[in-house]
mmCIF file with all atom_site columns, C-alpha atoms in Angstrom:
data_model
loop_
_atom_site.group_PDB
_atom_site.id
_atom_site.type_symbol
_atom_site.label_atom_id
_atom_site.label_alt_id
_atom_site.label_comp_id
_atom_site.label_asym_id
_atom_site.label_entity_id
_atom_site.label_seq_id
_atom_site.pdbx_PDB_ins_code
_atom_site.Cartn_x
_atom_site.Cartn_y
_atom_site.Cartn_z
_atom_site.occupancy
_atom_site.B_iso_or_equiv
_atom_site.pdbx_formal_charge
_atom_site.auth_seq_id
_atom_site.auth_comp_id
_atom_site.auth_asym_id
_atom_site.auth_atom_id
_atom_site.pdbx_PDB_model_num
ATOM 1   C CA . GLY U 1 1   ? -4.460  13.970  4.896   1.00 89.00 ? 16  GLY U CA 1
ATOM 2   C CA . THR U 1 2   ? -2.874  14.186  1.509   1.00 87.00 ? 17  THR U CA 1
ATOM 3   C CA . ASP U 1 3   ? 0.573   15.241  2.761   1.00 91.00 ? 18  ASP U CA 1
ATOM 4   C CA . ALA U 1 4   ? 2.210   16.650  5.906   1.00 93.00 ? 19  ALA U CA 1
ATOM 5   C CA . ASN U 1 5   ? 0.828   20.143  5.209   1.00 93.00 ? 20  ASN U CA 1
ATOM 6   C CA . ASN U 1 6   ? -2.719  19.182  4.247   1.00 93.00 ? 21  ASN U CA 1
ATOM 7   C CA . VAL U 1 7   ? -4.567  17.234  6.934   1.00 95.00 ? 22  VAL U CA 1
ATOM 8   C CA . TRP U 1 8   ? -8.274  17.654  7.745   1.00 95.00 ? 23  TRP U CA 1
ATOM 9   C CA . ALA U 1 9   ? -10.595 16.688  10.592  1.00 97.00 ? 24  ALA U CA 1
ATOM 10  C CA . VAL U 1 10  ? -14.382 17.072  10.750  1.00 97.00 ? 25  VAL U CA 1
ATOM 11  C CA . GLY U 1 11  ? -16.853 17.674  13.553  1.00 96.00 ? 26  GLY U CA 1
ATOM 12  C CA . THR U 1 12  ? -20.057 19.189  14.830  1.00 96.00 ? 27  THR U CA 1
ATOM 13  C CA . GLY U 1 13  ? -21.762 22.185  13.291  1.00 97.00 ? 28  GLY U CA 1
ATOM 14  C CA . GLY U 1 14  ? -20.155 21.681  9.879   1.00 97.00 ? 29  GLY U CA 1
ATOM 15  C CA . ILE U 1 15  ? -16.701 22.576  11.144  1.00 95.00 ? 30  ILE U CA 1
ATOM 16  C CA . VAL U 1 16  ? -13.604 21.362  9.347   1.00 97.00 ? 31  VAL U CA 1
ATOM 17  C CA . ALA U 1 17  ? -10.195 21.813  10.924  1.00 97.00 ? 32  ALA U CA 1
ATOM 18  C CA . LYS U 1 18  ? -7.142  21.904  8.647   1.00 96.00 ? 33  LYS U CA 1
ATOM 19  C CA . TRP U 1 19  ? -3.534  21.256  9.620   1.00 96.00 ? 34  TRP U CA 1
ATOM 20  C CA . ASN U 1 20  ? -1.117  23.319  7.508   1.00 95.00 ? 35  ASN U CA 1
ATOM 21  C CA . GLY U 1 21  ? 2.067   21.711  8.812   1.00 95.00 ? 36  GLY U CA 1
ATOM 22  C CA . THR U 1 22  ? 2.328   24.115  11.739  1.00 97.00 ? 37  THR U CA 1
ATOM 23  C CA . SER U 1 23  ? -1.102  24.627  13.290  1.00 97.00 ? 38  SER U CA 1
ATOM 24  C CA . TRP U 1 24  ? -4.792  23.766  13.071  1.00 97.00 ? 39  TRP U CA 1
ATOM 25  C CA . THR U 1 25  ? -7.296  26.328  11.752  1.00 96.00 ? 40  THR U CA 1
ATOM 26  C CA . THR U 1 26  ? -11.046 25.951  11.408  1.00 96.00 ? 41  THR U CA 1
ATOM 27  C CA . GLN U 1 27  ? -12.723 26.427  8.065   1.00 95.00 ? 42  GLN U CA 1
ATOM 28  C CA . THR U 1 28  ? -16.286 27.398  7.229   1.00 93.00 ? 43  THR U CA 1
ATOM 29  C CA . THR U 1 29  ? -17.949 24.793  5.021   1.00 96.00 ? 44  THR U CA 1
ATOM 30  C CA . GLY U 1 30  ? -21.332 26.312  4.248   1.00 96.00 ? 45  GLY U CA 1
ATOM 31  C CA . THR U 1 31  ? -23.232 23.735  6.309   1.00 97.00 ? 46  THR U CA 1
ATOM 32  C CA . THR U 1 32  ? -24.156 23.563  9.977   1.00 97.00 ? 47  THR U CA 1
ATOM 33  C CA . GLN U 1 33  ? -24.801 19.821  9.798   1.00 98.00 ? 48  GLN U CA 1
ATOM 34  C CA . ASN U 1 34  ? -22.508 17.614  11.874  1.00 98.00 ? 49  ASN U CA 1
ATOM 35  C CA . LEU U 1 35  ? -19.801 16.098  9.693   1.00 98.00 ? 50  LEU U CA 1
ATOM 36  C CA . SER U 1 36  ? -18.732 12.510  10.398  1.00 98.00 ? 51  SER U CA 1
ATOM 37  C CA . SER U 1 37  ? -16.230 11.502  7.716   1.00 98.00 ? 52  SER U CA 1
ATOM 38  C CA . ILE U 1 38  ? -13.747 13.066  5.324   1.00 97.00 ? 53  ILE U CA 1
ATOM 39  C CA . TRP U 1 39  ? -11.800 11.708  2.348   1.00 97.00 ? 54  TRP U CA 1
ATOM 40  C CA . GLY U 1 40  ? -9.577  13.263  -0.246  1.00 94.00 ? 55  GLY U CA 1
ATOM 41  C CA . MET U 1 41  ? -7.687  12.266  -3.345  1.00 92.00 ? 56  MET U CA 1
ATOM 42  C CA . ASN U 1 42  ? -5.381  15.296  -3.305  1.00 93.00 ? 57  ASN U CA 1
ATOM 43  C CA . ALA U 1 43  ? -5.116  18.717  -1.634  1.00 91.00 ? 58  ALA U CA 1
ATOM 44  C CA . ASN U 1 44  ? -7.656  20.190  -4.097  1.00 93.00 ? 59  ASN U CA 1
ATOM 45  C CA . ASN U 1 45  ? -10.331 17.476  -3.932  1.00 94.00 ? 60  ASN U CA 1
ATOM 46  C CA . ILE U 1 46  ? -11.576 16.782  -0.421  1.00 96.00 ? 61  ILE U CA 1
ATOM 47  C CA . TRP U 1 47  ? -15.076 15.535  0.457   1.00 97.00 ? 62  TRP U CA 1
ATOM 48  C CA . ALA U 1 48  ? -16.818 15.540  3.867   1.00 98.00 ? 63  ALA U CA 1
ATOM 49  C CA . VAL U 1 49  ? -20.195 13.983  4.724   1.00 98.00 ? 64  VAL U CA 1
ATOM 50  C CA . GLY U 1 50  ? -22.602 14.110  7.652   1.00 98.00 ? 65  GLY U CA 1
ATOM 51  C CA . THR U 1 51  ? -26.095 14.384  9.063   1.00 98.00 ? 66  THR U CA 1
ATOM 52  C CA . GLY U 1 52  ? -29.105 15.064  6.879   1.00 98.00 ? 67  GLY U CA 1
ATOM 53  C CA . GLY U 1 53  ? -27.265 13.898  3.759   1.00 98.00 ? 68  GLY U CA 1
ATOM 54  C CA . ALA U 1 54  ? -24.748 16.738  4.014   1.00 98.00 ? 69  ALA U CA 1
ATOM 55  C CA . ILE U 1 55  ? -21.825 16.680  1.583   1.00 98.00 ? 70  ILE U CA 1
ATOM 56  C CA . VAL U 1 56  ? -19.277 19.464  1.219   1.00 98.00 ? 71  VAL U CA 1
ATOM 57  C CA . ARG U 1 57  ? -16.337 19.653  -1.186  1.00 97.00 ? 72  ARG U CA 1
ATOM 58  C CA . TRP U 1 58  ? -12.997 21.466  -0.882  1.00 96.00 ? 73  TRP U CA 1
ATOM 59  C CA . ASN U 1 59  ? -11.599 22.619  -4.233  1.00 95.00 ? 74  ASN U CA 1
ATOM 60  C CA . GLY U 1 60  ? -8.268  23.859  -2.898  1.00 93.00 ? 75  GLY U CA 1
ATOM 61  C CA . THR U 1 61  ? -9.625  27.304  -2.039  1.00 94.00 ? 76  THR U CA 1
ATOM 62  C CA . THR U 1 62  ? -13.156 27.054  -0.604  1.00 96.00 ? 77  THR U CA 1
ATOM 63  C CA . TRP U 1 63  ? -15.736 24.580  0.633   1.00 97.00 ? 78  TRP U CA 1
ATOM 64  C CA . ALA U 1 64  ? -18.987 24.209  -1.333  1.00 97.00 ? 79  ALA U CA 1
ATOM 65  C CA . VAL U 1 65  ? -22.180 22.426  -0.325  1.00 98.00 ? 80  VAL U CA 1
ATOM 66  C CA . GLN U 1 66  ? -23.118 19.567  -2.676  1.00 97.00 ? 81  GLN U CA 1
ATOM 67  C CA . THR U 1 67  ? -26.521 18.036  -3.399  1.00 97.00 ? 82  THR U CA 1
ATOM 68  C CA . SER U 1 68  ? -26.323 14.429  -2.177  1.00 97.00 ? 83  SER U CA 1
ATOM 69  C CA . GLY U 1 69  ? -29.737 13.216  -3.292  1.00 96.00 ? 84  GLY U CA 1
ATOM 70  C CA . THR U 1 70  ? -30.570 11.892  0.191   1.00 97.00 ? 85  THR U CA 1
ATOM 71  C CA . THR U 1 71  ? -31.703 13.273  3.526   1.00 97.00 ? 86  THR U CA 1
ATOM 72  C CA . GLN U 1 72  ? -30.324 10.247  5.373   1.00 98.00 ? 87  GLN U CA 1
ATOM 73  C CA . SER U 1 73  ? -27.291 10.914  7.545   1.00 98.00 ? 88  SER U CA 1
ATOM 74  C CA . LEU U 1 74  ? -24.058 9.851   5.891   1.00 98.00 ? 89  LEU U CA 1
ATOM 75  C CA . ASN U 1 75  ? -21.408 8.123   8.016   1.00 98.00 ? 90  ASN U CA 1
ATOM 76  C CA . SER U 1 76  ? -18.513 7.467   5.654   1.00 98.00 ? 91  SER U CA 1
ATOM 77  C CA . VAL U 1 77  ? -17.018 8.657   2.364   1.00 98.00 ? 92  VAL U CA 1
ATOM 78  C CA . SER U 1 78  ? -14.291 7.108   0.232   1.00 98.00 ? 93  SER U CA 1
ATOM 79  C CA . GLY U 1 79  ? -13.289 6.976   -3.392  1.00 97.00 ? 94  GLY U CA 1
ATOM 80  C CA . VAL U 1 80  ? -10.772 5.822   -5.950  1.00 96.00 ? 95  VAL U CA 1
ATOM 81  C CA . ASP U 1 81  ? -10.590 8.755   -8.378  1.00 95.00 ? 96  ASP U CA 1
ATOM 82  C CA . ALA U 1 82  ? -12.403 11.936  -9.434  1.00 91.00 ? 97  ALA U CA 1
ATOM 83  C CA . ASN U 1 83  ? -15.295 9.936   -10.955 1.00 95.00 ? 98  ASN U CA 1
ATOM 84  C CA . ASN U 1 84  ? -15.833 7.218   -8.351  1.00 97.00 ? 99  ASN U CA 1
ATOM 85  C CA . ILE U 1 85  ? -16.570 8.395   -4.818  1.00 98.00 ? 100 ILE U CA 1
ATOM 86  C CA . TRP U 1 86  ? -19.144 6.764   -2.523  1.00 98.00 ? 101 TRP U CA 1
ATOM 87  C CA . ALA U 1 87  ? -20.859 7.973   0.644   1.00 98.00 ? 102 ALA U CA 1
ATOM 88  C CA . VAL U 1 88  ? -22.895 5.618   2.869   1.00 98.00 ? 103 VAL U CA 1
ATOM 89  C CA . GLY U 1 89  ? -25.199 6.037   5.837   1.00 98.00 ? 104 GLY U CA 1
ATOM 90  C CA . TYR U 1 90  ? -28.521 5.465   7.547   1.00 98.00 ? 105 TYR U CA 1
ATOM 91  C CA . GLN U 1 91  ? -31.309 3.314   6.090   1.00 98.00 ? 106 GLN U CA 1
ATOM 92  C CA . GLY U 1 92  ? -28.855 1.765   3.625   1.00 98.00 ? 107 GLY U CA 1
ATOM 93  C CA . ALA U 1 93  ? -28.186 5.123   1.978   1.00 98.00 ? 108 ALA U CA 1
ATOM 94  C CA . ILE U 1 94  ? -25.528 5.049   -0.726  1.00 98.00 ? 109 ILE U CA 1
ATOM 95  C CA . THR U 1 95  ? -24.780 7.933   -3.049  1.00 98.00 ? 110 THR U CA 1
ATOM 96  C CA . LYS U 1 96  ? -22.057 8.020   -5.718  1.00 98.00 ? 111 LYS U CA 1
ATOM 97  C CA . TRP U 1 97  ? -20.133 10.911  -7.259  1.00 97.00 ? 112 TRP U CA 1
ATOM 98  C CA . ASP U 1 98  ? -19.543 10.340  -10.985 1.00 97.00 ? 113 ASP U CA 1
ATOM 99  C CA . GLY U 1 99  ? -17.385 13.398  -11.591 1.00 95.00 ? 114 GLY U CA 1
ATOM 100 C CA . THR U 1 100 ? -20.372 15.668  -12.152 1.00 96.00 ? 115 THR U CA 1
ATOM 101 C CA . ALA U 1 101 ? -23.121 14.883  -9.633  1.00 97.00 ? 116 ALA U CA 1
ATOM 102 C CA . TRP U 1 102 ? -24.093 12.685  -6.699  1.00 98.00 ? 117 TRP U CA 1
ATOM 103 C CA . THR U 1 103 ? -26.591 9.940   -7.569  1.00 97.00 ? 118 THR U CA 1
ATOM 104 C CA . VAL U 1 104 ? -28.445 7.782   -5.046  1.00 98.00 ? 119 VAL U CA 1
ATOM 105 C CA . GLN U 1 105 ? -27.829 4.068   -5.541  1.00 97.00 ? 120 GLN U CA 1
ATOM 106 C CA . SER U 1 106 ? -29.919 1.124   -4.388  1.00 97.00 ? 121 SER U CA 1
ATOM 107 C CA . SER U 1 107 ? -28.232 -0.794  -1.579  1.00 97.00 ? 122 SER U CA 1
ATOM 108 C CA . GLY U 1 108 ? -30.977 -3.382  -1.079  1.00 96.00 ? 123 GLY U CA 1
ATOM 109 C CA . THR U 1 109 ? -30.828 -2.882  2.706   1.00 96.00 ? 124 THR U CA 1
ATOM 110 C CA . THR U 1 110 ? -32.195 -0.597  5.394   1.00 95.00 ? 125 THR U CA 1
ATOM 111 C CA . ASP U 1 111 ? -29.189 -1.321  7.615   1.00 94.00 ? 126 ASP U CA 1
ATOM 112 C CA . ILE U 1 112 ? -27.115 1.586   8.929   1.00 97.00 ? 127 ILE U CA 1
ATOM 113 C CA . LEU U 1 113 ? -24.026 1.570   6.742   1.00 98.00 ? 128 LEU U CA 1
ATOM 114 C CA . GLN U 1 114 ? -20.982 2.693   8.707   1.00 98.00 ? 129 GLN U CA 1
ATOM 115 C CA . GLY U 1 115 ? -18.019 2.359   6.370   1.00 98.00 ? 130 GLY U CA 1
ATOM 116 C CA . VAL U 1 116 ? -17.089 2.303   2.693   1.00 98.00 ? 131 VAL U CA 1
ATOM 117 C CA . TRP U 1 117 ? -13.862 1.656   0.780   1.00 98.00 ? 132 TRP U CA 1
ATOM 118 C CA . GLY U 1 118 ? -13.139 1.262   -2.911  1.00 97.00 ? 133 GLY U CA 1
ATOM 119 C CA . ALA U 1 119 ? -10.254 -0.514  -4.652  1.00 97.00 ? 134 ALA U CA 1
ATOM 120 C CA . ASP U 1 120 ? -11.231 0.645   -8.135  1.00 97.00 ? 135 ASP U CA 1
ATOM 121 C CA . ALA U 1 121 ? -14.301 1.677   -10.167 1.00 97.00 ? 136 ALA U CA 1
ATOM 122 C CA . ASN U 1 122 ? -15.631 -1.916  -10.169 1.00 97.00 ? 137 ASN U CA 1
ATOM 123 C CA . ASN U 1 123 ? -14.770 -3.012  -6.634  1.00 97.00 ? 138 ASN U CA 1
ATOM 124 C CA . ALA U 1 124 ? -16.022 -1.230  -3.523  1.00 98.00 ? 139 ALA U CA 1
ATOM 125 C CA . TRP U 1 125 ? -17.346 -2.475  -0.190  1.00 98.00 ? 140 TRP U CA 1
ATOM 126 C CA . ALA U 1 126 ? -19.793 -1.009  2.312   1.00 98.00 ? 141 ALA U CA 1
ATOM 127 C CA . VAL U 1 127 ? -20.246 -2.383  5.837   1.00 98.00 ? 142 VAL U CA 1
ATOM 128 C CA . GLY U 1 128 ? -23.026 -1.951  8.362   1.00 97.00 ? 143 GLY U CA 1
ATOM 129 C CA . TYR U 1 129 ? -24.520 -2.335  11.793  1.00 93.00 ? 144 TYR U CA 1
ATOM 130 C CA . SER U 1 130 ? -25.925 -5.867  11.557  1.00 93.00 ? 145 SER U CA 1
ATOM 131 C CA . GLY U 1 131 ? -22.741 -7.270  10.057  1.00 95.00 ? 146 GLY U CA 1
ATOM 132 C CA . GLN U 1 132 ? -23.942 -6.298  6.591   1.00 95.00 ? 147 GLN U CA 1
ATOM 133 C CA . ILE U 1 133 ? -21.319 -6.367  3.840   1.00 97.00 ? 148 ILE U CA 1
ATOM 134 C CA . LEU U 1 134 ? -22.171 -5.061  0.368   1.00 97.00 ? 149 LEU U CA 1
ATOM 135 C CA . LYS U 1 135 ? -19.941 -5.201  -2.707  1.00 97.00 ? 150 LYS U CA 1
ATOM 136 C CA . TRP U 1 136 ? -20.108 -2.836  -5.705  1.00 97.00 ? 151 TRP U CA 1
ATOM 137 C CA . ASN U 1 137 ? -19.314 -4.552  -9.025  1.00 97.00 ? 152 ASN U CA 1
ATOM 138 C CA . GLY U 1 138 ? -19.310 -1.432  -11.197 1.00 96.00 ? 153 GLY U CA 1
ATOM 139 C CA . THR U 1 139 ? -23.047 -1.660  -11.841 1.00 96.00 ? 154 THR U CA 1
ATOM 140 C CA . ALA U 1 140 ? -24.846 -2.627  -8.615  1.00 97.00 ? 155 ALA U CA 1
ATOM 141 C CA . TRP U 1 141 ? -24.414 -3.345  -4.914  1.00 98.00 ? 156 TRP U CA 1
ATOM 142 C CA . ALA U 1 142 ? -24.874 -6.971  -3.778  1.00 97.00 ? 157 ALA U CA 1
ATOM 143 C CA . PRO U 1 143 ? -24.864 -8.509  -0.283  1.00 96.00 ? 158 PRO U CA 1
ATOM 144 C CA . GLN U 1 144 ? -21.908 -10.720 0.583   1.00 95.00 ? 159 GLN U CA 1
ATOM 145 C CA . SER U 1 145 ? -22.064 -13.837 2.747   1.00 88.00 ? 160 SER U CA 1
ATOM 146 C CA . SER U 1 146 ? -20.535 -13.577 6.183   1.00 87.00 ? 161 SER U CA 1
ATOM 147 C CA . SER U 1 147 ? -21.073 -15.490 9.406   1.00 87.00 ? 162 SER U CA 1
ATOM 148 C CA . ASN U 1 148 ? -20.777 -12.225 11.318  1.00 93.00 ? 163 ASN U CA 1
ATOM 149 C CA . THR U 1 149 ? -23.831 -10.419 12.714  1.00 94.00 ? 164 THR U CA 1
ATOM 150 C CA . ARG U 1 150 ? -21.943 -7.914  14.884  1.00 96.00 ? 165 ARG U CA 1
ATOM 151 C CA . PRO U 1 151 ? -21.803 -4.260  13.867  1.00 97.00 ? 166 PRO U CA 1
ATOM 152 C CA . LEU U 1 152 ? -19.087 -3.439  11.329  1.00 97.00 ? 167 LEU U CA 1
ATOM 153 C CA . TYR U 1 153 ? -17.662 0.078   11.455  1.00 97.00 ? 168 TYR U CA 1
ATOM 154 C CA . GLY U 1 154 ? -15.020 0.310   8.782   1.00 97.00 ? 169 GLY U CA 1
ATOM 155 C CA . ALA U 1 155 ? -13.593 -1.201  5.612   1.00 97.00 ? 170 ALA U CA 1
ATOM 156 C CA . TRP U 1 156 ? -10.189 -0.765  4.005   1.00 97.00 ? 171 TRP U CA 1
ATOM 157 C CA . GLY U 1 157 ? -7.899  -2.706  1.727   1.00 97.00 ? 172 GLY U CA 1
ATOM 158 C CA . THR U 1 158 ? -4.827  -2.729  -0.443  1.00 97.00 ? 173 THR U CA 1
ATOM 159 C CA . ASP U 1 159 ? -6.492  -4.030  -3.619  1.00 97.00 ? 174 ASP U CA 1
ATOM 160 C CA . ALA U 1 160 ? -9.627  -5.893  -4.781  1.00 97.00 ? 175 ALA U CA 1
ATOM 161 C CA . ASN U 1 161 ? -8.324  -9.183  -3.324  1.00 97.00 ? 176 ASN U CA 1
ATOM 162 C CA . ASN U 1 162 ? -7.295  -7.886  0.092   1.00 97.00 ? 177 ASN U CA 1
ATOM 163 C CA . VAL U 1 163 ? -10.079 -6.046  1.911   1.00 98.00 ? 178 VAL U CA 1
ATOM 164 C CA . TRP U 1 164 ? -10.716 -5.958  5.650   1.00 98.00 ? 179 TRP U CA 1
ATOM 165 C CA . ALA U 1 165 ? -13.846 -5.087  7.608   1.00 97.00 ? 180 ALA U CA 1
ATOM 166 C CA . VAL U 1 166 ? -13.604 -4.288  11.313  1.00 98.00 ? 181 VAL U CA 1
ATOM 167 C CA . GLY U 1 167 ? -16.249 -4.045  13.951  1.00 97.00 ? 182 GLY U CA 1
ATOM 168 C CA . PHE U 1 168 ? -17.658 -4.460  17.425  1.00 97.00 ? 183 PHE U CA 1
ATOM 169 C CA . GLY U 1 169 ? -15.961 -6.807  19.854  1.00 95.00 ? 184 GLY U CA 1
ATOM 170 C CA . GLY U 1 170 ? -12.744 -7.023  17.867  1.00 96.00 ? 185 GLY U CA 1
ATOM 171 C CA . VAL U 1 171 ? -14.344 -8.533  14.759  1.00 96.00 ? 186 VAL U CA 1
ATOM 172 C CA . ILE U 1 172 ? -11.965 -8.547  11.787  1.00 97.00 ? 187 ILE U CA 1
ATOM 173 C CA . LEU U 1 173 ? -13.069 -10.043 8.477   1.00 97.00 ? 188 LEU U CA 1
ATOM 174 C CA . ARG U 1 174 ? -10.975 -10.365 5.310   1.00 96.00 ? 189 ARG U CA 1
ATOM 175 C CA . TRP U 1 175 ? -12.117 -10.556 1.681   1.00 95.00 ? 190 TRP U CA 1
ATOM 176 C CA . ASN U 1 176 ? -9.629  -12.618 -0.364  1.00 95.00 ? 191 ASN U CA 1
ATOM 177 C CA . GLY U 1 177 ? -11.078 -11.941 -3.790  1.00 92.00 ? 192 GLY U CA 1
ATOM 178 C CA . THR U 1 178 ? -13.663 -14.724 -3.517  1.00 90.00 ? 193 THR U CA 1
ATOM 179 C CA . ALA U 1 179 ? -15.177 -14.790 -0.019  1.00 90.00 ? 194 ALA U CA 1
#
């Protein structure tokens, strides 16, 4: 959510539910694909992703289907501003919104990517099923060393020197700016 009156949840059949501070209502998104993740930077810029490369965008009034550039299912979406939003998914799929269009990026892996989080335009992390951790440096994605091989499901941080990845069996990993 972006505030107490603008909270969203996603689900099967392209359904988005929105909390308006009093009650939940469902919204039509223009897709029937299952949606698995939602992220927003404010009440007028919300993005949801899902199966078959589905991406839909809320502009404050309506949902619109976006062209993602991939047919791979997308599991997570996150961003830092209107020009730097990433979505990740199956077969190492990564696509990036640059403020105008979604562009597929090379991840260098065929792992199922489950989570993504960005600190700024030059620092983002994607995590995956085989313990894969990728870091965006503003130009390209590169694998990061980790002794973990368990599935990782999510990434989040407070800044580029404090990032956590969480996964199966209680795995918690922390990036300290170096390792």
